[in-house]
Tab-separated table of C-alpha atoms in Angstrom:
chain	number	residue	atom	x	y	z
A	1	MET	CA	34.867	-7.428	-44.178
A	2	THR	CA	37.213	-10.141	-45.485
A	3	SER	CA	36.600	-13.747	-44.396
A	4	ASP	CA	40.324	-14.567	-44.101
A	5	PRO	CA	40.686	-15.910	-40.518
A	6	GLY	CA	43.988	-14.220	-39.837
A	7	THR	CA	42.794	-10.849	-41.068
A	8	VAL	CA	39.489	-11.067	-39.152
A	9	HIS	CA	41.342	-12.132	-36.006
A	10	ALA	CA	43.725	-9.182	-36.272
A	11	ARG	CA	40.930	-6.694	-36.977
A	12	LEU	CA	38.768	-7.898	-34.115
A	13	ARG	CA	41.635	-7.612	-31.669
A	14	VAL	CA	42.145	-3.943	-32.504
A	15	THR	CA	38.484	-3.064	-33.063
A	16	ASP	CA	36.986	-0.995	-30.261
A	17	PRO	CA	33.205	-1.441	-29.937
A	18	GLY	CA	33.288	1.547	-27.597
A	19	ARG	CA	33.966	3.838	-30.553
A	20	TRP	CA	30.757	2.656	-32.183
A	21	ARG	CA	28.878	3.143	-28.934
A	22	ALA	CA	30.290	6.672	-28.785
A	23	LEU	CA	29.091	7.243	-32.359
A	24	ALA	CA	25.611	6.008	-31.389
A	25	LEU	CA	25.606	8.322	-28.376
A	26	SER	CA	26.558	11.292	-30.528
A	27	TRP	CA	23.614	10.595	-32.856
A	28	ARG	CA	21.371	10.357	-29.790
A	29	ARG	CA	22.577	13.775	-28.673
A	30	TRP	CA	21.975	15.242	-32.126
A	31	ALA	CA	18.416	13.931	-31.854
A	32	ASP	CA	18.065	15.666	-28.490
A	33	LEU	CA	19.348	18.951	-29.898
A	34	ALA	CA	16.998	18.706	-32.869
A	35	GLY	CA	14.147	18.089	-30.436
A	36	ARG	CA	14.914	21.250	-28.493
A	37	LEU	CA	15.120	23.280	-31.698
A	38	ALA	CA	11.843	21.793	-32.967
A	39	ALA	CA	10.103	22.592	-29.673
A	40	GLU	CA	11.354	26.184	-29.758
A	41	LEU	CA	10.239	26.581	-33.361
A	42	ALA	CA	6.807	25.126	-32.558
A	43	ALA	CA	6.370	27.650	-29.728
A	44	ARG	CA	7.326	30.519	-32.044
A	45	LEU	CA	4.850	29.291	-34.650
A	46	VAL	CA	2.064	29.449	-32.070
A	47	ALA	CA	3.111	32.955	-31.021
A	48	LEU	CA	3.337	34.048	-34.652
A	49	GLY	CA	-0.192	32.856	-35.358
A	50	ARG	CA	-1.506	34.949	-32.485
A	51	SER	CA	0.173	38.197	-33.523
A	52	TRP	CA	0.291	38.165	-37.329
A	53	THR	CA	-2.405	37.449	-39.916
A	54	GLY	CA	-2.794	37.791	-43.654
A	55	ALA	CA	-1.268	36.276	-46.784
A	56	ALA	CA	2.326	36.989	-45.768
A	57	ALA	CA	1.753	35.448	-42.359
A	58	THR	CA	0.249	32.345	-43.954
A	59	ALA	CA	3.226	31.975	-46.292
A	60	ALA	CA	5.718	32.450	-43.450
A	61	THR	CA	3.880	29.985	-41.254
A	62	SER	CA	3.896	27.419	-44.055
A	63	ARG	CA	7.657	27.799	-44.568
A	64	LEU	CA	8.358	27.548	-40.862
A	65	GLY	CA	6.037	24.553	-40.582
A	66	GLY	CA	8.023	22.821	-43.295
A	67	LEU	CA	11.239	23.553	-41.425
A	68	HIS	CA	9.737	22.108	-38.262
A	69	ARG	CA	8.774	18.924	-40.112
A	70	ARG	CA	12.315	18.579	-41.506
A	71	LEU	CA	13.740	18.954	-38.006
A	72	VAL	CA	11.481	16.139	-36.807
A	73	LEU	CA	12.555	13.964	-39.749
A	74	PHE	CA	16.190	14.738	-39.001
A	75	ARG	CA	15.594	13.656	-35.408
A	76	LEU	CA	14.032	10.428	-36.645
A	77	HIS	CA	17.087	9.699	-38.812
A	78	CYS	CA	19.437	10.441	-35.905
A	79	TRP	CA	17.740	7.814	-33.774
A	80	ARG	CA	17.864	5.374	-36.660
A	81	ALA	CA	21.634	5.897	-36.968
A	82	ASP	CA	21.909	5.494	-33.186
A	83	GLN	CA	20.086	2.154	-33.383
A	84	PHE	CA	22.276	0.846	-36.196
A	85	ALA	CA	25.551	1.884	-34.553
A	86	SER	CA	24.458	0.483	-31.178
A	87	GLU	CA	23.526	-2.917	-32.606
A	88	PHE	CA	26.777	-3.066	-34.599
A	89	ALA	CA	28.761	-2.319	-31.428
A	90	ALA	CA	26.910	-5.097	-29.575
A	91	SER	CA	27.696	-7.559	-32.387
A	92	LEU	CA	31.373	-6.602	-32.301
A	93	GLU	CA	31.444	-7.209	-28.559
A	94	ARG	CA	29.982	-10.685	-29.041
A	95	ALA	CA	32.493	-11.449	-31.799
A	96	ARG	CA	35.397	-10.336	-29.615
A	97	ARG	CA	34.268	-12.692	-26.845
A	98	LEU	CA	34.497	-15.565	-29.339
A	99	VAL	CA	37.924	-14.738	-30.779
A	100	THR	CA	40.045	-16.671	-28.294
A	101	GLY	CA	38.385	-20.077	-28.392
A	102	GLN	CA	35.878	-19.997	-31.252
A	103	LEU	CA	37.483	-18.114	-34.110
A	104	ALA	CA	35.165	-19.512	-36.794
A	105	ALA	CA	32.139	-18.381	-34.814
A	106	ALA	CA	33.756	-14.983	-34.285
A	107	ILE	CA	34.300	-14.621	-38.040
A	108	SER	CA	30.675	-15.549	-38.701
A	109	VAL	CA	29.282	-13.060	-36.162
A	110	ALA	CA	31.577	-10.243	-37.314
A	111	THR	CA	30.942	-10.836	-41.019
A	112	ARG	CA	27.162	-10.894	-40.613
A	113	ALA	CA	27.300	-7.751	-38.473
A	114	ASP	CA	29.459	-5.963	-41.030
A	115	LEU	CA	27.127	-6.822	-43.906
A	116	ARG	CA	24.067	-5.853	-41.902
A	117	ALA	CA	25.543	-2.519	-40.821
A	118	SER	CA	26.527	-1.712	-44.413
A	119	GLU	CA	22.972	-2.373	-45.587
A	120	ASP	CA	21.485	-0.405	-42.684
A	121	PHE	CA	23.568	2.710	-43.232
A	122	SER	CA	23.069	2.529	-46.999
A	123	ARG	CA	19.286	2.569	-46.495
A	124	LEU	CA	19.648	5.395	-44.022
A	125	THR	CA	21.560	7.464	-46.567
A	126	ASP	CA	18.743	6.950	-49.070
A	127	ALA	CA	16.165	7.894	-46.416
A	128	PHE	CA	17.956	11.165	-45.669
A	129	HIS	CA	17.383	12.250	-49.270
A	130	ALA	CA	13.819	10.928	-49.590
A	131	SER	CA	10.739	13.015	-48.851
A	132	ALA	CA	8.035	11.782	-46.510
A	133	GLU	CA	4.576	11.168	-47.934
A	134	PRO	CA	1.223	10.779	-46.172
A	135	PRO	CA	-0.237	7.249	-46.357
A	136	ASP	CA	-3.215	6.857	-48.642
A	137	GLY	CA	-4.732	3.724	-47.135
A	138	ALA	CA	-6.713	2.773	-44.050
A	139	ARG	CA	-5.030	2.099	-40.705
A	140	PRO	CA	-5.601	-1.180	-38.864
A	141	ASP	CA	-8.490	-1.078	-36.402
A	142	CYS	CA	-8.463	-2.300	-32.813
A	143	THR	CA	-9.486	-5.829	-33.851
A	144	ALA	CA	-6.435	-6.374	-36.074
A	145	SER	CA	-4.016	-9.042	-34.844
A	146	PRO	CA	-0.313	-8.235	-34.390
A	147	ALA	CA	0.392	-10.285	-37.530
A	148	GLU	CA	-2.088	-8.156	-39.495
A	149	VAL	CA	-0.578	-4.978	-38.052
A	150	HIS	CA	2.887	-6.099	-39.115
A	151	GLU	CA	1.645	-6.927	-42.612
A	152	TRP	CA	0.075	-3.453	-42.895
A	153	TRP	CA	3.211	-1.675	-41.695
A	154	ALA	CA	5.548	-3.720	-43.913
A	155	GLY	CA	3.300	-3.016	-46.904
A	156	LEU	CA	3.649	0.761	-46.570
A	157	PRO	CA	6.346	2.384	-48.723
A	158	PRO	CA	9.256	3.710	-46.621
A	159	ALA	CA	8.247	7.323	-47.350
A	160	GLN	CA	4.788	6.700	-45.879
A	161	ARG	CA	6.201	5.011	-42.794
A	162	GLN	CA	8.437	8.055	-42.313
A	163	TRP	CA	5.418	10.344	-42.564
A	164	LEU	CA	3.499	8.454	-39.891
A	165	LEU	CA	6.483	8.366	-37.552
A	166	ALA	CA	7.184	12.071	-37.979
A	167	THR	CA	3.654	13.479	-37.996
A	168	GLU	CA	1.465	10.872	-36.253
A	169	PRO	CA	3.773	8.949	-33.901
A	170	GLY	CA	0.832	8.019	-31.703
A	171	VAL	CA	-0.375	5.611	-34.410
A	172	PRO	CA	2.603	3.185	-34.463
A	173	ALA	CA	3.752	3.853	-30.866
A	174	GLY	CA	1.343	1.443	-29.224
A	175	LEU	CA	0.740	-1.121	-31.970
A	176	ASP	CA	1.983	-4.656	-31.277
A	177	GLY	CA	3.340	-5.957	-34.571
A	178	VAL	CA	5.082	-2.710	-35.588
A	179	PRO	CA	8.879	-3.293	-35.500
A	180	ALA	CA	10.554	-2.449	-32.195
A	181	ALA	CA	12.913	0.067	-33.829
A	182	ASP	CA	9.981	2.027	-35.265
A	183	ARG	CA	7.987	1.907	-32.025
A	184	ASP	CA	11.056	3.174	-30.192
A	185	ILE	CA	11.308	6.192	-32.485
A	186	ALA	CA	7.576	6.923	-32.226
A	187	ASN	CA	7.578	6.740	-28.420
A	188	ARG	CA	10.712	8.883	-28.128
A	189	LEU	CA	9.053	11.520	-30.322
A	190	LEU	CA	6.049	11.498	-27.975
A	191	LEU	CA	8.191	11.689	-24.844
A	192	ASP	CA	8.659	15.482	-24.828
A	193	ASN	CA	4.913	16.098	-25.175
A	194	ARG	CA	4.198	13.707	-22.325
A	195	ARG	CA	6.702	15.461	-20.090
A	196	ALA	CA	5.031	18.801	-20.798
A	197	GLU	CA	1.559	17.357	-20.154
A	198	LEU	CA	2.750	15.896	-16.864
A	199	ASP	CA	4.254	19.220	-15.743
A	200	ARG	CA	0.977	21.001	-16.505
A	201	ALA	CA	-1.008	18.373	-14.597
A	202	ILE	CA	1.258	18.767	-11.550
A	203	THR	CA	0.716	22.531	-11.617
A	204	TYR	CA	-3.033	22.149	-11.170
A	205	ALA	CA	-3.075	19.018	-8.971
A	206	ARG	CA	-3.542	19.040	-5.224
A	207	GLY	CA	-2.813	16.724	-2.296
A	208	ASP	CA	-2.393	13.020	-3.031
A	209	ASP	CA	-2.841	13.548	-6.773
A	210	ARG	CA	0.098	15.956	-6.853
A	211	ASP	CA	2.277	13.501	-4.884
A	212	ARG	CA	1.347	10.703	-7.283
A	213	LEU	CA	2.115	12.808	-10.335
A	214	ARG	CA	5.440	13.908	-8.869
A	215	SER	CA	6.329	10.259	-8.314
A	216	VAL	CA	5.462	9.504	-11.943
A	217	ARG	CA	7.586	12.489	-13.020
A	218	ASP	CA	10.557	11.195	-11.032
A	219	GLY	CA	10.168	7.781	-12.639
A	220	LEU	CA	9.897	9.356	-16.078
A	221	ALA	CA	13.075	11.340	-15.464
A	222	ALA	CA	14.960	8.155	-14.503
A	223	LEU	CA	13.604	6.369	-17.576
A	224	SER	CA	14.609	9.301	-19.802
A	225	ASP	CA	18.116	9.172	-18.366
A	226	ARG	CA	18.357	5.462	-19.243
A	227	LEU	CA	17.110	6.122	-22.772
A	228	ALA	CA	19.856	8.705	-23.195
A	229	ASP	CA	22.539	6.552	-21.563
A	230	GLY	CA	25.515	5.399	-23.603
A	231	ASP	CA	26.358	2.445	-21.331
A	232	GLY	CA	24.925	-1.055	-21.507
A	233	PRO	CA	22.557	-2.482	-24.129
A	234	ARG	CA	20.709	0.095	-26.181
A	235	ALA	CA	17.220	0.736	-24.738
A	236	TYR	CA	14.126	0.649	-26.988
A	237	LEU	CA	11.019	2.387	-25.661
A	238	LEU	CA	8.113	0.224	-26.833
A	239	ARG	CA	5.332	1.734	-24.746
A	240	LEU	CA	4.797	4.583	-22.308
A	241	ASP	CA	1.599	5.477	-20.472
A	242	LEU	CA	1.598	8.109	-17.722
A	243	ALA	CA	-1.923	7.391	-16.498
A	244	GLY	CA	-2.264	6.160	-12.930
A	245	GLU	CA	1.181	5.311	-11.571
A	246	GLY	CA	2.678	4.972	-15.038
A	247	ARG	CA	3.408	2.031	-17.304
A	248	ALA	CA	6.305	1.341	-19.628
A	249	VAL	CA	7.726	-1.403	-21.817
A	250	VAL	CA	11.459	-1.183	-22.549
A	251	ALA	CA	13.637	-3.615	-24.488
A	252	LEU	CA	17.391	-3.843	-23.972
A	253	GLY	CA	18.775	-4.678	-27.389
A	254	ASP	CA	16.546	-4.915	-30.464
A	255	PRO	CA	14.214	-7.909	-29.887
A	256	ASP	CA	13.406	-8.120	-33.596
A	257	ARG	CA	17.048	-8.972	-34.395
A	258	ALA	CA	17.836	-11.140	-31.373
A	259	GLY	CA	17.884	-14.922	-31.416
A	260	ASN	CA	16.773	-15.048	-27.761
A	261	VAL	CA	14.172	-12.726	-26.239
A	262	LEU	CA	13.310	-12.630	-22.539
A	263	THR	CA	10.151	-10.818	-21.425
A	264	GLN	CA	10.256	-10.080	-17.690
A	265	VAL	CA	7.038	-9.227	-15.827
A	266	PRO	CA	7.520	-7.513	-12.435
A	267	GLY	CA	5.212	-7.948	-9.476
A	268	MET	CA	3.551	-6.094	-6.640
A	269	THR	CA	4.283	-2.326	-6.263
A	270	ALA	CA	5.999	-2.136	-9.672
A	271	ASP	CA	5.331	1.225	-11.330
A	272	LEU	CA	7.171	3.926	-13.241
A	273	ALA	CA	8.820	5.207	-10.050
A	274	SER	CA	10.416	1.790	-9.404
A	275	PHE	CA	11.130	1.118	-13.068
A	276	GLY	CA	14.870	1.752	-12.808
A	277	GLY	CA	15.472	-1.065	-10.344
A	278	GLU	CA	13.288	-3.457	-12.309
A	279	LEU	CA	15.131	-2.613	-15.538
A	280	THR	CA	18.489	-3.206	-13.838
A	281	ARG	CA	17.397	-6.734	-12.954
A	282	ALA	CA	16.331	-7.469	-16.525
A	283	GLU	CA	19.637	-6.040	-17.762
A	284	ARG	CA	21.604	-8.398	-15.514
A	285	VAL	CA	19.951	-11.391	-17.173
A	286	VAL	CA	20.637	-10.241	-20.734
A	287	THR	CA	24.209	-9.195	-19.862
A	288	ARG	CA	24.901	-12.595	-18.351
A	289	ALA	CA	23.301	-14.292	-21.362
A	290	ALA	CA	25.665	-12.368	-23.652
A	291	GLU	CA	28.600	-13.615	-21.576
A	292	LEU	CA	27.446	-17.246	-21.536
A	293	GLY	CA	26.198	-17.414	-25.136
A	294	PRO	CA	27.817	-14.788	-27.370
A	295	ARG	CA	27.122	-16.668	-30.609
A	296	VAL	CA	23.529	-15.403	-30.715
A	297	ALA	CA	22.218	-11.958	-29.767
A	298	SER	CA	19.877	-11.792	-26.770
A	299	SER	CA	17.373	-9.116	-25.794
A	300	ALA	CA	15.527	-8.549	-22.523
A	301	VAL	CA	12.188	-6.749	-22.307
A	302	LEU	CA	10.875	-5.304	-19.065
A	303	TRP	CA	7.110	-5.502	-19.527
A	304	LEU	CA	5.196	-3.254	-17.135
A	305	ASP	CA	2.007	-2.761	-19.112
A	306	TYR	CA	-0.436	-3.549	-16.328
A	307	ASP	CA	-1.658	-2.092	-13.073
A	308	ALA	CA	0.467	-3.981	-10.529
A	309	PRO	CA	-1.046	-4.269	-7.019
A	310	ASP	CA	0.113	-1.719	-4.469
A	311	PHE	CA	-1.335	-3.274	-1.315
A	312	VAL	CA	-1.756	-6.755	0.141
A	313	ASP	CA	-5.544	-6.723	-0.270
A	314	GLU	CA	-5.109	-6.027	-4.001
A	315	ALA	CA	-2.400	-8.701	-4.322
A	316	ALA	CA	-4.766	-11.222	-2.714
A	317	ARG	CA	-7.039	-10.982	-5.758
A	318	SER	CA	-6.334	-12.150	-9.298
A	319	ARG	CA	-8.331	-9.372	-10.985
A	320	GLN	CA	-5.299	-7.346	-12.096
A	321	ALA	CA	-3.517	-10.456	-13.380
A	322	GLU	CA	-6.584	-11.497	-15.352
A	323	ALA	CA	-6.790	-8.036	-16.928
A	324	ALA	CA	-3.081	-8.131	-17.795
A	325	ALA	CA	-3.039	-11.634	-19.307
A	326	PRO	CA	-4.540	-10.847	-22.754
A	327	VAL	CA	-2.323	-7.748	-23.040
A	328	LEU	CA	0.785	-9.857	-22.381
A	329	ARG	CA	-0.388	-12.508	-24.857
A	330	ARG	CA	-0.841	-9.857	-27.534
A	331	PHE	CA	2.598	-8.399	-26.815
A	332	GLN	CA	4.226	-11.804	-27.232
A	333	ASP	CA	2.315	-12.321	-30.479
A	334	GLY	CA	3.666	-8.956	-31.633
A	335	LEU	CA	7.251	-9.959	-30.850
A	336	ARG	CA	6.797	-13.058	-32.969
A	337	ALA	CA	5.134	-11.197	-35.832
A	338	GLY	CA	7.757	-8.432	-35.982
A	339	HIS	CA	10.830	-10.644	-35.733
A	340	GLU	CA	13.363	-10.665	-38.560
A	341	GLY	CA	14.906	-13.902	-39.809
A	342	PRO	CA	14.560	-17.283	-38.073
A	343	ALA	CA	12.141	-17.431	-35.158
A	344	ALA	CA	13.625	-16.340	-31.848
A	345	ARG	CA	13.521	-18.365	-28.669
A	346	GLN	CA	10.972	-16.519	-26.513
A	347	THR	CA	11.051	-16.805	-22.726
A	348	VAL	CA	8.606	-15.111	-20.346
A	349	LEU	CA	9.622	-14.649	-16.699
A	350	GLY	CA	7.239	-13.587	-13.956
A	351	HIS	CA	8.394	-12.406	-10.536
A	352	SER	CA	6.121	-12.411	-7.487
A	353	TYR	CA	2.615	-11.265	-8.550
A	354	GLY	CA	4.015	-11.064	-12.078
A	355	SER	CA	4.228	-14.872	-12.058
A	356	LEU	CA	0.437	-14.955	-11.666
A	357	VAL	CA	0.165	-12.632	-14.687
A	358	VAL	CA	2.325	-15.045	-16.698
A	359	GLY	CA	0.382	-18.051	-15.423
A	360	ARG	CA	-2.944	-16.508	-16.417
A	361	ALA	CA	-1.546	-15.603	-19.832
A	362	ALA	CA	-0.162	-19.114	-20.373
A	363	SER	CA	-3.441	-20.820	-19.470
A	364	GLY	CA	-6.599	-20.446	-21.503
A	365	PRO	CA	-5.722	-19.458	-25.095
A	366	GLY	CA	-2.033	-19.982	-24.355
A	367	LEU	CA	1.097	-17.847	-24.607
A	368	ASP	CA	3.579	-17.572	-27.485
A	369	ALA	CA	6.634	-18.593	-25.481
A	370	ASP	CA	9.127	-21.415	-25.679
A	371	SER	CA	9.579	-21.369	-21.915
A	372	VAL	CA	8.142	-19.655	-18.860
A	373	VAL	CA	9.943	-18.970	-15.587
A	374	PHE	CA	8.347	-18.328	-12.193
A	375	VAL	CA	10.484	-16.643	-9.541
A	376	GLY	CA	9.358	-15.984	-5.967
A	377	SER	CA	5.804	-16.965	-6.857
A	378	PRO	CA	2.619	-16.804	-4.734
A	379	GLY	CA	1.058	-19.333	-7.130
A	380	VAL	CA	0.334	-19.038	-10.830
A	381	GLY	CA	-3.381	-19.797	-11.048
A	382	VAL	CA	-3.042	-23.500	-11.918
A	383	ASP	CA	-1.957	-26.556	-9.932
A	384	SER	CA	0.188	-28.222	-12.574
A	385	ALA	CA	2.707	-27.229	-15.227
A	386	SER	CA	0.698	-29.357	-17.664
A	387	ASP	CA	-2.168	-26.855	-17.376
A	388	LEU	CA	-0.068	-24.165	-19.071
A	389	ARG	CA	-0.378	-23.995	-22.840
A	390	LEU	CA	3.119	-23.595	-24.253
A	391	ARG	CA	4.635	-24.784	-27.503
A	392	SER	CA	7.284	-26.837	-25.671
A	393	GLY	CA	5.802	-27.282	-22.222
A	394	GLU	CA	9.054	-25.931	-20.750
A	395	VAL	CA	8.307	-24.524	-17.289
A	396	TRP	CA	10.873	-23.433	-14.697
A	397	SER	CA	10.563	-22.199	-11.116
A	398	SER	CA	12.715	-21.047	-8.206
A	399	THR	CA	11.941	-19.867	-4.689
A	400	ALA	CA	14.739	-19.001	-2.278
A	401	ARG	CA	14.402	-20.818	1.025
A	402	ASN	CA	14.159	-17.515	2.923
A	403	ASP	CA	11.742	-15.842	0.481
A	404	VAL	CA	8.709	-14.829	2.537
A	405	ILE	CA	6.463	-15.392	-0.471
A	406	GLN	CA	6.239	-19.112	0.344
A	407	TRP	CA	4.727	-18.450	3.785
A	408	VAL	CA	2.798	-15.193	3.515
A	409	PRO	CA	0.276	-16.194	0.788
A	410	VAL	CA	-0.549	-19.649	2.181
A	411	ALA	CA	-3.880	-21.089	1.029
A	412	PRO	CA	-6.544	-21.095	3.798
A	413	ALA	CA	-6.841	-24.898	3.784
A	414	GLY	CA	-3.077	-25.289	3.995
A	415	LEU	CA	-2.875	-22.826	6.879
A	416	ALA	CA	-5.555	-24.749	8.764
A	417	ARG	CA	-3.604	-27.990	8.329
A	418	ASP	CA	-0.383	-26.313	9.478
A	419	LEU	CA	-2.028	-24.942	12.602
A	420	ALA	CA	-3.470	-28.361	13.395
A	421	VAL	CA	-0.073	-30.049	13.026
A	422	ALA	CA	1.626	-27.360	15.110
A	423	ALA	CA	-0.882	-27.884	17.933
A	424	ALA	CA	-1.016	-31.679	17.776
A	425	VAL	CA	2.669	-32.618	17.784
A	426	PRO	CA	4.612	-31.620	20.928
A	427	PHE	CA	7.837	-29.656	20.562
A	428	VAL	CA	8.472	-30.286	16.837
A	429	GLY	CA	4.962	-29.502	15.628
A	430	PRO	CA	5.666	-25.844	14.706
A	431	TRP	CA	8.791	-26.857	12.790
A	432	LEU	CA	6.921	-29.596	10.916
A	433	ALA	CA	4.162	-27.152	10.055
A	434	PHE	CA	6.085	-23.984	9.219
A	435	GLY	CA	9.736	-25.002	8.823
A	436	ARG	CA	9.393	-26.130	5.218
A	437	PRO	CA	8.145	-24.397	2.075
A	438	GLU	CA	4.400	-24.518	1.615
A	439	GLU	CA	2.956	-26.720	-1.096
A	440	ASP	CA	-0.351	-24.880	-1.445
A	441	LEU	CA	-0.240	-21.130	-1.947
A	442	TRP	CA	-2.945	-18.518	-2.364
A	443	PHE	CA	-3.085	-18.880	-6.152
A	444	GLY	CA	-2.573	-22.650	-6.419
A	445	ARG	CA	0.162	-25.191	-5.848
A	446	ASN	CA	3.615	-23.760	-5.279
A	447	PRO	CA	5.330	-23.955	-8.697
A	448	SER	CA	8.605	-24.694	-6.876
A	449	ASP	CA	7.052	-27.760	-5.248
A	450	PRO	CA	8.005	-31.008	-7.064
A	451	GLY	CA	4.340	-31.927	-7.374
A	452	PHE	CA	3.705	-28.972	-9.673
A	453	GLY	CA	5.896	-30.460	-12.398
A	454	ALA	CA	8.168	-27.518	-13.215
A	455	ARG	CA	11.947	-27.736	-13.497
A	456	VAL	CA	13.047	-26.305	-10.161
A	457	PHE	CA	16.388	-24.469	-10.009
A	458	ALA	CA	18.418	-23.316	-7.040
A	459	SER	CA	18.808	-19.823	-5.634
A	460	ASP	CA	20.940	-18.446	-2.839
A	461	PRO	CA	18.939	-17.328	0.227
A	462	LYS	CA	18.807	-13.660	-0.731
A	463	GLY	CA	15.166	-12.888	0.008
A	464	HIS	CA	12.398	-11.901	-2.361
A	465	VAL	CA	14.393	-9.786	-4.847
A	466	GLY	CA	17.864	-11.337	-4.594
A	467	TYR	CA	17.496	-13.735	-7.529
A	468	TRP	CA	19.237	-11.234	-9.809
A	469	ASN	CA	22.162	-10.512	-7.489
A	470	PRO	CA	25.568	-11.003	-9.156
A	471	GLY	CA	26.965	-14.388	-8.159
A	472	ASN	CA	23.567	-15.898	-7.347
A	473	PRO	CA	23.267	-19.240	-9.218
A	474	ALA	CA	19.682	-18.266	-10.057
A	475	LEU	CA	21.004	-15.464	-12.279
A	476	ASP	CA	23.122	-17.889	-14.291
A	477	THR	CA	20.190	-20.264	-14.629
A	478	MET	CA	17.811	-17.522	-15.801
A	479	ALA	CA	20.403	-16.493	-18.408
A	480	ALA	CA	20.846	-20.130	-19.490
A	481	ILE	CA	17.067	-20.568	-19.796
A	482	THR	CA	16.985	-17.465	-22.005
A	483	LEU	CA	19.660	-19.072	-24.195
A	484	GLY	CA	17.978	-22.479	-24.183
A	485	THR	CA	21.025	-24.156	-22.640
A	486	ALA	CA	19.770	-24.775	-19.076
A	487	ARG	CA	19.627	-28.377	-17.953
């Protein structure tokens, strides 16, 4: 792309990012078709092995097996093209937002995107003609850090990475430190098998187990629809686990190429069945961030890689948050290790019980985040923002004045004081005791209380999940925090 301002301005005005999104969607559909063909061929291979033996059968099976492998590789390349076209479309959209008032910035964004897309598609062309090769070295063990995992993956020749993705996707699918684009491909390749396993489990399940599995299947169907969707930021499937009520980690936009990355941790009752609503809330933040700060790409990750409490008695204990904390820390380390170019600004947001998960992760060994945000919190496990170990010490909090979270999980000592005040002061005692937000909550001082030391931001009175509603000032603030421009 030329750097002449007039030419770039004219091209950007007539460029339609939607055409690139349509191209990405077509590659996604080719990948789906290849998947159906590969599944049909795999079934025929199994049937062939049961009915035909001998040298000819072995030779035929080998040829068909090779065809199956090429179909899987073709599917892999389709998703890679989808990723490249989607990210190029997103960059064009950001450049177009800058054209009117910031032409120089628009030229910079468009030129970098053009060069990057040219390099991406050139490598993809080479990969189409290259053969996959099995890796000849050891894989990282469970003690390897995300940085060590990334070093191992980057050190493999491209042909060996292709082999692992195509033939052993379970290896890279769950490894923090493997690039998000590669994990997305690995997890999408595993998705069909997981659907089939879930259908078989439902067939033999009974009673409550069958109901639970059906709920997981419904959530998986909604997630699959979002992965196939051509609207909004491109979704990257970074983790999927169908055990229990289901877990998933999905990024909107490639976090390895974004300058700002928000990791959002949902709270009580979050599971695969409710994943769609949770992902919509994360998408609203990243969409608003793109509107407020189009100079730099932003990505939002919905991180549901823990067993969120289902009932009040579970939510009254910190056990699940404590179990989740090291997993979240490792995920954040992986984002940092796998990032391309200058370090991204990393923000971690916890909602409701998810704020306790973030608080536990940010205390102790600390959390690789430039800022943390607590929204609708029942307490975060510490009594002061200074007790959280962050590189910048940047802590934010908001609790809507009608959010029940500030009254339901009141600490026992605080409740006793409130009851005493209510009984001792005639007429106005109940208002004095219960008419204002509580300072002491079940899991420590209210992070939205000035004494905690966080930067408190306003929210409209929209209840416990209204912080992400369009028009709520809290949404703008969360987007600005993601960008690093909130004051």
